[in-house]
mmCIF file of C-alpha atoms in Angstrom:
data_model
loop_
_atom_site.group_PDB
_atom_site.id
_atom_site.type_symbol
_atom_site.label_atom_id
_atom_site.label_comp_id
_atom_site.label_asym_id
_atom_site.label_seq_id
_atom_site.Cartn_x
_atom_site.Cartn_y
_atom_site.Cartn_z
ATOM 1 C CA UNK A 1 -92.276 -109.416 2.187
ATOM 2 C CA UNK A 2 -93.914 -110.177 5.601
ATOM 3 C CA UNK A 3 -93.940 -113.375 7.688
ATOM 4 C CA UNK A 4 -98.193 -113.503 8.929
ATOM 5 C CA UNK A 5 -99.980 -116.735 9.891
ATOM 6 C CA UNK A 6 -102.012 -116.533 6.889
ATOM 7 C CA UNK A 7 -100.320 -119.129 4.934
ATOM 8 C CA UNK A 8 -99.817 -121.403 7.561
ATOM 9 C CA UNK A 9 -103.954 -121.196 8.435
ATOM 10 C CA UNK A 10 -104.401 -121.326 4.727
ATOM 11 C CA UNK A 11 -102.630 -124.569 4.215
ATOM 12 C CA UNK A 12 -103.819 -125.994 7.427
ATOM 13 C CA UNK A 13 -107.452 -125.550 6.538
ATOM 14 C CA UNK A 14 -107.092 -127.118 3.232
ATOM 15 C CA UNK A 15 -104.522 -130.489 4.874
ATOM 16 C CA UNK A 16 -107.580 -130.661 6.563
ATOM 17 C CA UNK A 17 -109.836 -131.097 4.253
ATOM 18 C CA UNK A 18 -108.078 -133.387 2.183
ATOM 19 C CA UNK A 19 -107.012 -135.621 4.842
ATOM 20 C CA UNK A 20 -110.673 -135.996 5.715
ATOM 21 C CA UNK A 21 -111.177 -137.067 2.396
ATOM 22 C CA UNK A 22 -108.780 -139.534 2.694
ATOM 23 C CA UNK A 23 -110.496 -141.531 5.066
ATOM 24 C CA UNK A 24 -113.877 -140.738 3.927
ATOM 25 C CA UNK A 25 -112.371 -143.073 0.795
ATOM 26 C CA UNK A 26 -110.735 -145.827 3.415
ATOM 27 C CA UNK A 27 -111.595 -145.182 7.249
ATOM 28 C CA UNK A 28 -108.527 -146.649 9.747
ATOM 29 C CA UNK A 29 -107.630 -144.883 12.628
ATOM 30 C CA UNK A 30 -104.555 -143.547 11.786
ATOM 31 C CA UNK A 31 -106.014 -141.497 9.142
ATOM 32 C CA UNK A 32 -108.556 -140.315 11.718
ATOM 33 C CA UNK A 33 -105.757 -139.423 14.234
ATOM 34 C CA UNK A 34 -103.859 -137.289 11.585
ATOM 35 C CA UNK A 35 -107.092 -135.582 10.751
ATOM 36 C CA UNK A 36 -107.606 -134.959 14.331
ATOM 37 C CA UNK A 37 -103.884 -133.376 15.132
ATOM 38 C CA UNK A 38 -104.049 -131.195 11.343
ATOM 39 C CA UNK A 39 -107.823 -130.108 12.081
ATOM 40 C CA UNK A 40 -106.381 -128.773 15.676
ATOM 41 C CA UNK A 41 -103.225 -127.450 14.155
ATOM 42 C CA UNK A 42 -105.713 -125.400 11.706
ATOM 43 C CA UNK A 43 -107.371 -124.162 15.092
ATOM 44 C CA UNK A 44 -104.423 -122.443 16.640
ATOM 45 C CA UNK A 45 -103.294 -121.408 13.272
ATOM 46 C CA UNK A 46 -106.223 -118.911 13.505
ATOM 47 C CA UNK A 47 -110.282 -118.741 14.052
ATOM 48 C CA UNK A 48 -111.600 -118.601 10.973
ATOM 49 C CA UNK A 49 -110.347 -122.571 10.873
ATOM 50 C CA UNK A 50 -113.484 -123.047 12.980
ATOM 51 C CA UNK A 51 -115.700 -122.918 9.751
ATOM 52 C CA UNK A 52 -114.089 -126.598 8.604
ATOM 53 C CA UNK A 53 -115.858 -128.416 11.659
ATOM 54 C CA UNK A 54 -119.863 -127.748 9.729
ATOM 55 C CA UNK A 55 -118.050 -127.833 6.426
ATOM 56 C CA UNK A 56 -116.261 -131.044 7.426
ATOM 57 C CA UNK A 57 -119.718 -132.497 8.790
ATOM 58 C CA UNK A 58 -121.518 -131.614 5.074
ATOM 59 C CA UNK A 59 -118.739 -132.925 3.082
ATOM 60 C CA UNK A 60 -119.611 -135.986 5.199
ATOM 61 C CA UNK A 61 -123.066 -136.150 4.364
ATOM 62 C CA UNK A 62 -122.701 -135.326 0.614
ATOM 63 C CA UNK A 63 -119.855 -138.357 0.666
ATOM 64 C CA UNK A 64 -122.825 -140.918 2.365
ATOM 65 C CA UNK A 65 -125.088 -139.327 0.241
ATOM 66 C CA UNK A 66 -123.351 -140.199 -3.015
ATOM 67 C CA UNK A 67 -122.525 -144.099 -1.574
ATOM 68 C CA UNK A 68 -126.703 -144.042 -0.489
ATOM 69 C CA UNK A 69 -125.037 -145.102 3.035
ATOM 70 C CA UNK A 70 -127.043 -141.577 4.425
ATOM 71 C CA UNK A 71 -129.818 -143.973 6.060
ATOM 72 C CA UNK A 72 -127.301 -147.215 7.151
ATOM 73 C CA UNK A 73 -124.243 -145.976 8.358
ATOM 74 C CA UNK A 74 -125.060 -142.373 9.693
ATOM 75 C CA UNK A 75 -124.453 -143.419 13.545
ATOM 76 C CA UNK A 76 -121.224 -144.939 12.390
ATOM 77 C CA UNK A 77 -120.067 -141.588 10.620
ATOM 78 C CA UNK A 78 -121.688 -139.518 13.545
ATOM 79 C CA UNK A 79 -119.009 -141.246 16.030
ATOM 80 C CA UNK A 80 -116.156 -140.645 13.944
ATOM 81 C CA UNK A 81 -116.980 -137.158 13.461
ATOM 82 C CA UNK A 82 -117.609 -136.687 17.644
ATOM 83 C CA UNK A 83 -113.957 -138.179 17.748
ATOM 84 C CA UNK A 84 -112.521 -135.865 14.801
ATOM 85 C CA UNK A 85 -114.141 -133.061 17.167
ATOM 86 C CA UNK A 86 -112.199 -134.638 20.395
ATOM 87 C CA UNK A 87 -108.843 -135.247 18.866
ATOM 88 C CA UNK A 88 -108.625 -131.743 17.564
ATOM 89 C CA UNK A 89 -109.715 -130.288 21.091
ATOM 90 C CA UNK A 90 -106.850 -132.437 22.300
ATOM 91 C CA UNK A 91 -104.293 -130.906 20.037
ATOM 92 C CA UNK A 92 -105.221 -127.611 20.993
ATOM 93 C CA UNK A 93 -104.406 -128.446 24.572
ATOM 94 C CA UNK A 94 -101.207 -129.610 23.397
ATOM 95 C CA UNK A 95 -100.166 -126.698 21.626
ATOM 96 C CA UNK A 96 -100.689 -124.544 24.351
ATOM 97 C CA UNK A 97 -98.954 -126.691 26.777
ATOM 98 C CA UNK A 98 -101.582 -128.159 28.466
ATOM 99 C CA UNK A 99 -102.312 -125.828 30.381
ATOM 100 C CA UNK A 100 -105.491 -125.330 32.980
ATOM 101 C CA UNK A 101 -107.076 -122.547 33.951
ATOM 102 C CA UNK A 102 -110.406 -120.683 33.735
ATOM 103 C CA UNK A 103 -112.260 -120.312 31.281
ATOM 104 C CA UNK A 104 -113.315 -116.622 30.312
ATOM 105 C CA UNK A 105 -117.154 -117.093 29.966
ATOM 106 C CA UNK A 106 -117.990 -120.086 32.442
ATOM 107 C CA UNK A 107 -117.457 -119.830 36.427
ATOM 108 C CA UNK A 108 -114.829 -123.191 36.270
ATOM 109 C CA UNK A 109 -111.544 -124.324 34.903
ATOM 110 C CA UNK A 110 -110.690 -126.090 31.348
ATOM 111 C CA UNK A 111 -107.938 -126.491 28.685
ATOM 112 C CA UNK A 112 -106.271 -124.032 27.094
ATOM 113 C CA UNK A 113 -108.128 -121.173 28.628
ATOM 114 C CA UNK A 114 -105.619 -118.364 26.212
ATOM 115 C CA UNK A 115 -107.104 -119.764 23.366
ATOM 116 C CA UNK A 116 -110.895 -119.365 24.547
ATOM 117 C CA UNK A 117 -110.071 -116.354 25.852
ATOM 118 C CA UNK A 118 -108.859 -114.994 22.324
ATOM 119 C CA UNK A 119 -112.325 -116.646 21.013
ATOM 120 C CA UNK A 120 -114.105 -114.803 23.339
ATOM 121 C CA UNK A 121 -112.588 -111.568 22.365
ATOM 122 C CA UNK A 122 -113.008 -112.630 18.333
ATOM 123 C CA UNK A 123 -116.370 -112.662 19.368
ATOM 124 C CA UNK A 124 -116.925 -109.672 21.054
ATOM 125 C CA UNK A 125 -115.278 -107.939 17.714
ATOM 126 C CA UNK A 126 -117.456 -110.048 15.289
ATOM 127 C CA UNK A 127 -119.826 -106.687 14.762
ATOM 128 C CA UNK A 128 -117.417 -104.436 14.607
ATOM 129 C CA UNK A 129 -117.637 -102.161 12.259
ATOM 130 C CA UNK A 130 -114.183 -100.672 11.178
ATOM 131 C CA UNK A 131 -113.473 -98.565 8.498
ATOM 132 C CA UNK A 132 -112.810 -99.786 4.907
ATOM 133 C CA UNK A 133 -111.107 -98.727 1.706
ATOM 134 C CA UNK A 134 -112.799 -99.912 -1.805
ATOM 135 C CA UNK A 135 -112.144 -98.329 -5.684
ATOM 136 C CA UNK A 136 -111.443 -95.090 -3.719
ATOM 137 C CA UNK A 137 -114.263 -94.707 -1.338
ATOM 138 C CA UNK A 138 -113.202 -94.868 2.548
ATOM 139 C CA UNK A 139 -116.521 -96.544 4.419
ATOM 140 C CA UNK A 140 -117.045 -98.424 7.620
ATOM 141 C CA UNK A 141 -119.090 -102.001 7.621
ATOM 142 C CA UNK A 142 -118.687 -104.510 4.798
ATOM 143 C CA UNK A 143 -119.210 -104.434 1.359
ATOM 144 C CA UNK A 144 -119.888 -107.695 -0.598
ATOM 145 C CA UNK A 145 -118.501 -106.392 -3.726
ATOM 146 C CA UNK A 146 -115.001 -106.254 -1.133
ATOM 147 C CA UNK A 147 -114.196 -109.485 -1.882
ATOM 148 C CA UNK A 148 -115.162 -109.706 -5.255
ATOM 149 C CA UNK A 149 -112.837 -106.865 -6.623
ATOM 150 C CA UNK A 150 -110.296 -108.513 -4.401
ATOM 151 C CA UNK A 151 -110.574 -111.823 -6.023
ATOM 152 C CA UNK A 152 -110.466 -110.253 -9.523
ATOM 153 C CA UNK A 153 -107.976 -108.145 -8.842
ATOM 154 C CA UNK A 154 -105.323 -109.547 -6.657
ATOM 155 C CA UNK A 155 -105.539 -113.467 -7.591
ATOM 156 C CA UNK A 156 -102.997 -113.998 -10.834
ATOM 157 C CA UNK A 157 -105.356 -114.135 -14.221
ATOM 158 C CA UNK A 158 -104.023 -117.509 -15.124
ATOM 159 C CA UNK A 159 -105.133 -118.442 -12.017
ATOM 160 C CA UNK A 160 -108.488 -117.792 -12.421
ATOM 161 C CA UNK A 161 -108.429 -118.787 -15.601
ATOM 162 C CA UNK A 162 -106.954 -122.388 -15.002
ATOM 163 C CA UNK A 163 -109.038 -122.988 -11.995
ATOM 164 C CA UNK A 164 -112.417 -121.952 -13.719
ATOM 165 C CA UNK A 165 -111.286 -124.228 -16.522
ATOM 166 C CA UNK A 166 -110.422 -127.208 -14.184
ATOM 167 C CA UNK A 167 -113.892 -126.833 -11.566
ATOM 168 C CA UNK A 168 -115.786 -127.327 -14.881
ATOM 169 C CA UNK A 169 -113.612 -130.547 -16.227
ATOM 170 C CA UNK A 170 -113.632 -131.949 -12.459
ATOM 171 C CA UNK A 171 -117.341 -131.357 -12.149
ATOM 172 C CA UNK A 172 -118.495 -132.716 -15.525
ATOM 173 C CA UNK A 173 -116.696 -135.764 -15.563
ATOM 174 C CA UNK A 174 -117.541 -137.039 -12.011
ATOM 175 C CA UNK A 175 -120.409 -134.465 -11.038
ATOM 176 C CA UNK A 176 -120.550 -132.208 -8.424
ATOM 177 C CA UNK A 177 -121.549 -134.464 -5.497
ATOM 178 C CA UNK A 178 -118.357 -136.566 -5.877
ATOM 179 C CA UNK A 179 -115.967 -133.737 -5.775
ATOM 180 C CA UNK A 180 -118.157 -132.106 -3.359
ATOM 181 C CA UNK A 181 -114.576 -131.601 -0.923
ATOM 182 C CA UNK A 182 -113.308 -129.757 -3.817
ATOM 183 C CA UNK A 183 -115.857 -127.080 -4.648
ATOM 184 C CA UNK A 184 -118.429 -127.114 -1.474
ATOM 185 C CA UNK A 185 -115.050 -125.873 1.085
ATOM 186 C CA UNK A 186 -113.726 -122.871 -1.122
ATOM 187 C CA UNK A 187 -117.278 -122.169 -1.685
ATOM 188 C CA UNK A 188 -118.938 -121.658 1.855
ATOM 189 C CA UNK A 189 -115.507 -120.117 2.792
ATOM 190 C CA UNK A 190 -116.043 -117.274 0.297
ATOM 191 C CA UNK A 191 -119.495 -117.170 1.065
ATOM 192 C CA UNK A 192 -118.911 -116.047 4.342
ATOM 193 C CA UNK A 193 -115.885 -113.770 3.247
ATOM 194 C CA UNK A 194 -118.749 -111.490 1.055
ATOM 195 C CA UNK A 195 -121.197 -111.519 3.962
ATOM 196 C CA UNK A 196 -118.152 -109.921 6.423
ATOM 197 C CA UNK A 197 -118.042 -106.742 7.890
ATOM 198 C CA UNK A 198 -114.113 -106.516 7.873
ATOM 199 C CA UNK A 199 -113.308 -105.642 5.003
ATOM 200 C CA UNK A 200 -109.185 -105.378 5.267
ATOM 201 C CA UNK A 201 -107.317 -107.484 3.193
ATOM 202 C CA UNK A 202 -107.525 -110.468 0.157
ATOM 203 C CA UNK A 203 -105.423 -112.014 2.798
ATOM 204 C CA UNK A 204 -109.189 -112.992 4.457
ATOM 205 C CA UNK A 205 -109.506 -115.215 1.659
ATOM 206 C CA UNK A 206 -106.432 -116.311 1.210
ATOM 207 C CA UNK A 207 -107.496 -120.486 1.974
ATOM 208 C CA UNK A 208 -109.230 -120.339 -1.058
ATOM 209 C CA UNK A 209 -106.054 -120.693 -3.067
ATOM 210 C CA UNK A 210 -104.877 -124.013 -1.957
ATOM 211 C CA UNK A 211 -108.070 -125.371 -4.095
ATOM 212 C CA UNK A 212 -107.809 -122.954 -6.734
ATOM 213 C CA UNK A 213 -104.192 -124.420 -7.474
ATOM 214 C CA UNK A 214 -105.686 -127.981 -7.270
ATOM 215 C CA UNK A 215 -108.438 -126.499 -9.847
ATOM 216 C CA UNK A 216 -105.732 -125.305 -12.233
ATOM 217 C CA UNK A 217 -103.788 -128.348 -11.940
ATOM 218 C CA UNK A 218 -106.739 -130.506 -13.335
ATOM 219 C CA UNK A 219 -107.326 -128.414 -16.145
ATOM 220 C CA UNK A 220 -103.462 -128.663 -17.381
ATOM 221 C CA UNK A 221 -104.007 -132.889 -17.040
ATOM 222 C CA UNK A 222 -106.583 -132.550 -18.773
ATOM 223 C CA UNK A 223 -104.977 -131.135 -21.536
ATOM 224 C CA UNK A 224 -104.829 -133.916 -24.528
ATOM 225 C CA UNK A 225 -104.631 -131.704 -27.803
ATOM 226 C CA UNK A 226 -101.968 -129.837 -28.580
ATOM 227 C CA UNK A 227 -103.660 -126.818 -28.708
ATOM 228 C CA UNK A 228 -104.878 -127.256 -25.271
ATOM 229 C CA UNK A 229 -101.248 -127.791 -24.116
ATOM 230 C CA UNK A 230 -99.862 -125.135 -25.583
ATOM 231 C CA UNK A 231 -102.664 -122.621 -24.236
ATOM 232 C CA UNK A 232 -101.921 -124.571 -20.655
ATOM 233 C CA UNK A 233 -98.074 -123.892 -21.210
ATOM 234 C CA UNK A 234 -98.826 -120.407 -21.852
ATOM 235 C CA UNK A 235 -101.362 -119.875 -19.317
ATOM 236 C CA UNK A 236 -98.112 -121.698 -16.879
ATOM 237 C CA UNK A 237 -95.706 -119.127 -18.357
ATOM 238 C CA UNK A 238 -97.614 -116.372 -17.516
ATOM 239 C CA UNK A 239 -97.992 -117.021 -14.189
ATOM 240 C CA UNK A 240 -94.325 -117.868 -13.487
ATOM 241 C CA UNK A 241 -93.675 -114.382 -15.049
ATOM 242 C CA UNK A 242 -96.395 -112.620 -12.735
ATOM 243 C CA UNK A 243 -95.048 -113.910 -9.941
ATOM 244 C CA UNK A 244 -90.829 -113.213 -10.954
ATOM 245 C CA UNK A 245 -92.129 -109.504 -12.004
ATOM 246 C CA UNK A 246 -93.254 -108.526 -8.800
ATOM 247 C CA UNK A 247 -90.238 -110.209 -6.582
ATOM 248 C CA UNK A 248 -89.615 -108.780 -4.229
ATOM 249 C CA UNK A 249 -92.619 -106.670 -3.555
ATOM 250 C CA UNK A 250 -95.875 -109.654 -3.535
ATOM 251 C CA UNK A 251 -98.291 -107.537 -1.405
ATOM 252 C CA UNK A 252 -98.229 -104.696 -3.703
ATOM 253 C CA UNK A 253 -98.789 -107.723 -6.837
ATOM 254 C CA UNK A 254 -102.393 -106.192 -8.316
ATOM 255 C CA UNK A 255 -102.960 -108.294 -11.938
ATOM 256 C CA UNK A 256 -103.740 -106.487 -15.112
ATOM 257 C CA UNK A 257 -107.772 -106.510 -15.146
ATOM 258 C CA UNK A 258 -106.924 -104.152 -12.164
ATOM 259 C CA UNK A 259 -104.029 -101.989 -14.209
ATOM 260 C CA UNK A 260 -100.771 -103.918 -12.598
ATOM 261 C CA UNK A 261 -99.525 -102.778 -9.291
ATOM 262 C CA UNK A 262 -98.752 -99.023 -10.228
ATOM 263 C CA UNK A 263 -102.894 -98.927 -10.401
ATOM 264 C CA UNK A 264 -103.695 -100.750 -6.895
ATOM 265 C CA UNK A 265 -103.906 -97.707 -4.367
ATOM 266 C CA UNK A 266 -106.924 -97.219 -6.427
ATOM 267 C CA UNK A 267 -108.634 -100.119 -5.860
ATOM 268 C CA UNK A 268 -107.503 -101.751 -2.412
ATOM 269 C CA UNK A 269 -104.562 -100.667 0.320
ATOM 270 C CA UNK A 270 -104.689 -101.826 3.673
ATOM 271 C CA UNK A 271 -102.736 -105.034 4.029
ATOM 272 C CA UNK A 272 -103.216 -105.433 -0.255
ATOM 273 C CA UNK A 273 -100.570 -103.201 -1.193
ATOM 274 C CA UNK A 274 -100.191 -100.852 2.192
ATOM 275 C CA UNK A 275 -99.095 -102.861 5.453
ATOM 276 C CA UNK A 276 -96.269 -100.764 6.585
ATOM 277 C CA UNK A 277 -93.978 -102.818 5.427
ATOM 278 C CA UNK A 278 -91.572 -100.278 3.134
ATOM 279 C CA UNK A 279 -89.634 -98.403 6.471
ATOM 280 C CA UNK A 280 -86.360 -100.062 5.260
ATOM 281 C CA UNK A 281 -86.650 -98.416 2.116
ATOM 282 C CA UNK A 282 -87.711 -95.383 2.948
ATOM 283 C CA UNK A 283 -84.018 -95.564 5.489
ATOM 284 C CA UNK A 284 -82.486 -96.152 2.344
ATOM 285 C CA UNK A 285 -83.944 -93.426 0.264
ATOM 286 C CA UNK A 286 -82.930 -90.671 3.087
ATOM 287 C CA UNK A 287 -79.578 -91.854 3.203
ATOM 288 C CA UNK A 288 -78.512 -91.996 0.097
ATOM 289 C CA UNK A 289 -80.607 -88.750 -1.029
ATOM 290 C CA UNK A 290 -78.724 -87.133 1.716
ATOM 291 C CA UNK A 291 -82.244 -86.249 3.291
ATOM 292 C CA UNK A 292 -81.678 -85.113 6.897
ATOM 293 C CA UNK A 293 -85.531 -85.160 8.189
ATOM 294 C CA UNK A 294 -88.728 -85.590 6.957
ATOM 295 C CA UNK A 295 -92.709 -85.154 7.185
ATOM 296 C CA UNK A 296 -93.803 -88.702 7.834
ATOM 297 C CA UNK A 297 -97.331 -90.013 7.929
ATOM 298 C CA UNK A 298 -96.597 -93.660 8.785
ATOM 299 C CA UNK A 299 -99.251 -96.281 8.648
ATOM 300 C CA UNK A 300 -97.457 -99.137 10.845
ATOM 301 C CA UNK A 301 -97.136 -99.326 14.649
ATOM 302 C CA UNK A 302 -92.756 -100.016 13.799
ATOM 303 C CA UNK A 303 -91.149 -97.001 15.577
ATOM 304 C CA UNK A 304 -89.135 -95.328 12.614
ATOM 305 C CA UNK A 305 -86.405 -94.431 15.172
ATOM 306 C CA UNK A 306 -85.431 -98.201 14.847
ATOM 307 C CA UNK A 307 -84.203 -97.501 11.074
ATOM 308 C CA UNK A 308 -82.501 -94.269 11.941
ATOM 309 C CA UNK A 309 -85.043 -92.283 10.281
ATOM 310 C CA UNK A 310 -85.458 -88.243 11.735
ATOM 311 C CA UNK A 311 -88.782 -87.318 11.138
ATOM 312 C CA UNK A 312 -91.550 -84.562 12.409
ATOM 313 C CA UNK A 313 -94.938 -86.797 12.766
ATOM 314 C CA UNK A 314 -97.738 -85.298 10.480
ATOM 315 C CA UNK A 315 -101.351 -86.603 10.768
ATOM 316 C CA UNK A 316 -101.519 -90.531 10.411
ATOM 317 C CA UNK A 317 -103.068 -93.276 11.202
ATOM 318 C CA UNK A 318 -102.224 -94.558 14.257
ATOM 319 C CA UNK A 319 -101.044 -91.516 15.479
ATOM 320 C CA UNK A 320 -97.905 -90.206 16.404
ATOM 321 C CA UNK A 321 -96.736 -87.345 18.663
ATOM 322 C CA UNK A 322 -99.121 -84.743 19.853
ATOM 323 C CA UNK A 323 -102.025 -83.843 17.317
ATOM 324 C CA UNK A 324 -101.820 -80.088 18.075
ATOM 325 C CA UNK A 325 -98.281 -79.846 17.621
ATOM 326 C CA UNK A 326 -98.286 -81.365 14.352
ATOM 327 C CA UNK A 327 -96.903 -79.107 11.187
ATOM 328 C CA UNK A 328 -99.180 -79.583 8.721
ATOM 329 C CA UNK A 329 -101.562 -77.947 7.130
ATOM 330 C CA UNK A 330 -103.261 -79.325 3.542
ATOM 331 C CA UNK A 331 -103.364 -75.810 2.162
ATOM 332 C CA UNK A 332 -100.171 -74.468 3.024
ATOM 333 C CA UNK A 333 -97.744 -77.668 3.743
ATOM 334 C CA UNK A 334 -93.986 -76.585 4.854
ATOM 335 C CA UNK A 335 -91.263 -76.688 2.204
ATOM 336 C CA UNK A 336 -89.596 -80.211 2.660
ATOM 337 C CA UNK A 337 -89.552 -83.915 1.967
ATOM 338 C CA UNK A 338 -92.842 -85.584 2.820
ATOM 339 C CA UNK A 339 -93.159 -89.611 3.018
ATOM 340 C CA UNK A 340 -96.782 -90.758 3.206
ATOM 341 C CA UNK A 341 -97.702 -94.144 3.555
ATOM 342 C CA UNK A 342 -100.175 -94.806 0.941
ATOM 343 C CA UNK A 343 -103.185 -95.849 2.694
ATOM 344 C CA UNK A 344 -102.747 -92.253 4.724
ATOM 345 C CA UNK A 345 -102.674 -90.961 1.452
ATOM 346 C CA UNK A 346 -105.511 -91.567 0.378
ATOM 347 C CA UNK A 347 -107.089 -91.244 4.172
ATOM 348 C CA UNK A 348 -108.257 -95.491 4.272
ATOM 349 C CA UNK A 349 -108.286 -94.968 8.447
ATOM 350 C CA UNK A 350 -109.710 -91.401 8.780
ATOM 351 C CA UNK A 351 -113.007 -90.788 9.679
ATOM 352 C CA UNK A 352 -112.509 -87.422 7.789
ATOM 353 C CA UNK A 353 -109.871 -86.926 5.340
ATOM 354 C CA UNK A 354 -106.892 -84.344 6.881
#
């Protein structure tokens, strides 16, 4: 178990979206102010947030479209979304203090100036092109079947199978442009996601969950016969199961289209099953195996010394110790204990496999 911001972001972007569709069904001012503070919230939470400000702005027109208010009340709409845009600026201030300073890219001073500086450096690493793990193949760039496989593969099956089930319900009954908030966020989101070239982790489209879940949760309403309940029962048990299986271990959770969790390393690793997370265990399996020192290849940045783990530093990624001192060779490894994180193993941050 880790504690990242990817939740938070995740259910930020999506308290966003609903509580602009809130007032897009009864516009007061209050309801814009809370969108305003939970929009800017979602913007310190993390960048890729800043994709709800065009989302927000097509959701609009889609919502005028449907009312035919596209050609009366557009300067009225326009406004409120300039203000939505203000009050969020606002609460980034806030969260950082309100602080003043300059502003990395312009010769002057403004708010917040650590956040714009971290946008300017998120910008600077938008082409990046780092190295990737997929179905065992290491490559650098993006790939768009990435996030496909990790969709398939890492989102529960009655999940997927719930949500698919409720998108079609939600969209037949009331059509597509008056759930357009529903489908048209989760959509452009993953979108984007396919079209990345960072390819490290299902965590990237992690927002696309909170909708998912609200996808699922139509189909089980929906539910009238008793057949349909009982498949909707067992669809709920399933999940409940999936999760308590896996407890305590959820970022090694693969589902069974990929072969469970015992079959992830050959499918996805870094930060999907591999985030350095397992040094405590490894403490534990020394000590009570009576293991004095071992080979370690540790994918993490955590200094193993903290756990009280003796080790002699073998090729890894990042590295440790000195590279020419290290005693390992592939063909003729020393007799001893070796513990290899698995996305060293299977070399998912070498250029060339050691």
């Amino acid at each position: 178990r880790l504690v990242t911001p990817d939740v938070g972001q995740s259910s930020l972007i999506f308290l966003s979206v609903y509580t602009w569709w809130r007032y897009l069904q009864k516009s007061a001012w209050p309801r814009l102010l809370l969108v305003g503070v939970v929009l800017g919230l979602a913007q310190t939470a993390g960048f890729p947030a800043l994709i709800l400000y065009p989302i927000l702005f097509l959701v609009t027109v889609a919502h005028l479209y449907q009312r035919q208010q596209l050609r009366t009340r557009p300067w009225f709409w326009l406004l409120r979304l300039v203000v939505l845009g203000f009050l969020s600026l606002l609460t980034i201030w806030a969260v950082y203090g309100f602080v003043w300073g300059p502003l990395p890219w312009l010769n002057l001073s403004g708010p917040a100036p650590y956040h714009w500086a971290e946008f300017q450096d998120l910008l600077a690493r938008l082409d990046r092109q780092d190295l990737a793990y997929l179905n065992g193949e290491v490559y650098r760039g993006g790939k768009v079947a990435f996030f496909v496989v990790a969709l398939l593969f890492k989102t529960p099956l009655p999940l997927l199978l719930l949500a698919s089930v409720g998108l079609f319900i939600l969209l037949r009954r009331r059509g597509w442009r008056a759930e357009v908030a529903l489908w048209l966020v989760p959509a452009v989101y993953y979108a984007t996601s396919l079209t990345s070239s960072l390819n490290i982790g299902y965590r990237h489209i992690l927002p696309m969950l909170p909708f998912l879940y609200v996808w699922g949760g139509a189909a089980v309403l929906a539910a009238k016969q008793r057949w349909q309940k009982v498949v909707g029962l067992a669809l709920l048990g399933w999940l409940i199961m999936a999760s308590g299986g896996i407890y305590p271990y959820y970022l090694t959770y693969f589902n069974e289209l990929a072969g469970g969790p015992r079959n992830g390393l050959n499918h996805l690793v870094v930060s999907d099953l591999d985030w350095g997370q397992d040094l405590p265990g490894l403490s534990e399996y020394v000590a009570q195996n009576g293991i004095g020192e071992v080979y370690l290849s540790y994918f993490g940045t955590t200094p193993p010394e903290q756990f009280g783990i003796r080790y002699r530093p073998i090729p890894a990624w990042p590295p440790r110790g000195i590279p020419e001192q290290w005693p390992f060779h592939p063909d003729y490894p020393l007799p001893g204990t070796y513990a290899i994180s698995a996305a060293n193993l299977v070399g998912a941050r070498f250029e060339e496999n050691p």
